[in-house]
Amino acid sequence: MTSKVDEALGYEQARDELIEVVRRLEAGGTTLEESLALWERGEELAKVCRRWLEGARARLDAALAEEEAREGEETGGTGGTGGTRGTAEDAGSR
């Protein structure tokens, strides 16, 4: 469970701290207890990053859905994609 402090971390802050945790774990030289504490901190930071990325994805999905709905209203159709997003390969043909 993340703390209130972790919830206040921005994505970049959490990512940078996670990078440092991984670097310290990979470097070795820590006791088992220190390594476990670093691992646990890394897991919490990864959760923070994941939440930020999921939130960003939801915002992008909502914006794309809104755009498709607007295009559908303008053309009187379904926005040309039948309500689904195309693949990256399709993006070049739009």
Coordinates of C-alpha atoms in Angstrom, one line a residue:
M1 CA 0.0 0.0 0.0
T2 CA 1.4 3.4 -1.0
S3 CA 1.8 6.2 1.5
K4 CA 0.4 9.7 1.1
V5 CA 4.0 10.9 0.3
D6 CA 4.2 8.4 -2.6
E7 CA 0.8 9.5 -3.9
A8 CA 2.2 13.1 -4.0
L9 CA 5.2 12.1 -6.1
G10 CA 5.1 13.1 -9.8
Y11 CA 5.8 10.5 -12.4
E12 CA 9.3 11.8 -13.1
Q13 CA 10.2 11.9 -9.4
A14 CA 9.0 8.4 -8.9
R15 CA 10.8 7.1 -12.0
D16 CA 14.1 8.8 -11.1
E17 CA 14.0 7.4 -7.6
L18 CA 13.1 3.9 -9.0
I19 CA 16.1 4.2 -11.3
E20 CA 18.3 4.9 -8.3
V21 CA 16.9 2.0 -6.3
V22 CA 17.6 -0.4 -9.2
R23 CA 21.1 1.0 -9.6
R24 CA 21.8 0.4 -5.9
L25 CA 20.4 -3.1 -6.0
E26 CA 22.4 -4.0 -9.1
A27 CA 25.6 -2.5 -7.6
G28 CA 25.3 -4.9 -4.7
G29 CA 27.2 -4.4 -1.4
T30 CA 24.0 -4.0 0.7
T31 CA 22.9 -6.3 3.5
L32 CA 20.0 -8.6 3.0
E33 CA 17.8 -6.3 5.1
E34 CA 18.9 -3.2 3.0
S35 CA 18.2 -5.1 -0.2
L36 CA 14.8 -6.1 0.9
A37 CA 14.0 -2.5 1.9
L38 CA 15.2 -1.3 -1.5
W39 CA 13.1 -3.9 -3.3
E40 CA 10.0 -2.9 -1.3
R41 CA 10.6 0.7 -2.1
G42 CA 11.1 -0.1 -5.8
E43 CA 7.8 -2.0 -5.8
E44 CA 6.0 1.1 -4.3
L45 CA 7.6 3.4 -6.8
A46 CA 6.7 1.1 -9.7
K47 CA 3.1 1.3 -8.5
V48 CA 3.2 5.1 -8.5
C49 CA 4.6 5.1 -12.0
R50 CA 2.0 2.6 -13.2
R51 CA -0.8 4.7 -11.8
W52 CA 0.5 7.8 -13.5
L53 CA 0.8 6.0 -16.8
E54 CA -2.6 4.4 -16.5
G55 CA -4.1 7.9 -15.8
A56 CA -2.3 9.3 -18.9
R57 CA -3.6 6.4 -21.0
A58 CA -7.1 7.0 -19.8
R59 CA -6.9 10.7 -20.6
L60 CA -5.6 9.9 -24.1
D61 CA -8.3 7.4 -24.7
A62 CA -10.9 9.9 -23.6
A63 CA -9.5 12.6 -25.9
L64 CA -9.4 10.1 -28.8
A65 CA -13.0 9.0 -28.2
E66 CA -14.1 12.6 -28.0
E67 CA -12.3 13.4 -31.3
E68 CA -13.9 10.3 -33.0
A69 CA -17.3 11.4 -31.7
R70 CA -16.8 14.9 -33.1
E71 CA -15.7 13.5 -36.4
G72 CA -18.7 11.2 -36.5
E73 CA -21.0 14.1 -35.9
E74 CA -19.4 16.1 -38.7
T75 CA -19.6 13.3 -41.2
G76 CA -22.9 11.8 -39.9
G77 CA -21.2 8.4 -39.6
T78 CA -19.2 6.5 -37.0
G79 CA -16.0 8.5 -37.4
G80 CA -14.6 6.1 -40.0
T81 CA -13.3 3.5 -37.5
G82 CA -16.5 1.9 -36.3
G83 CA -15.7 3.1 -32.8
T84 CA -12.2 1.5 -32.5
R85 CA -8.8 2.9 -32.8
G86 CA -6.6 1.8 -35.7
T87 CA -3.1 0.4 -35.4
A88 CA 0.1 2.4 -35.6
E89 CA 0.3 1.2 -39.2
D90 CA -3.1 2.7 -39.9
A91 CA -2.1 6.0 -38.6
G92 CA 0.0 6.8 -41.7
S93 CA -3.1 6.4 -43.9
R94 CA -5.3 8.8 -41.9

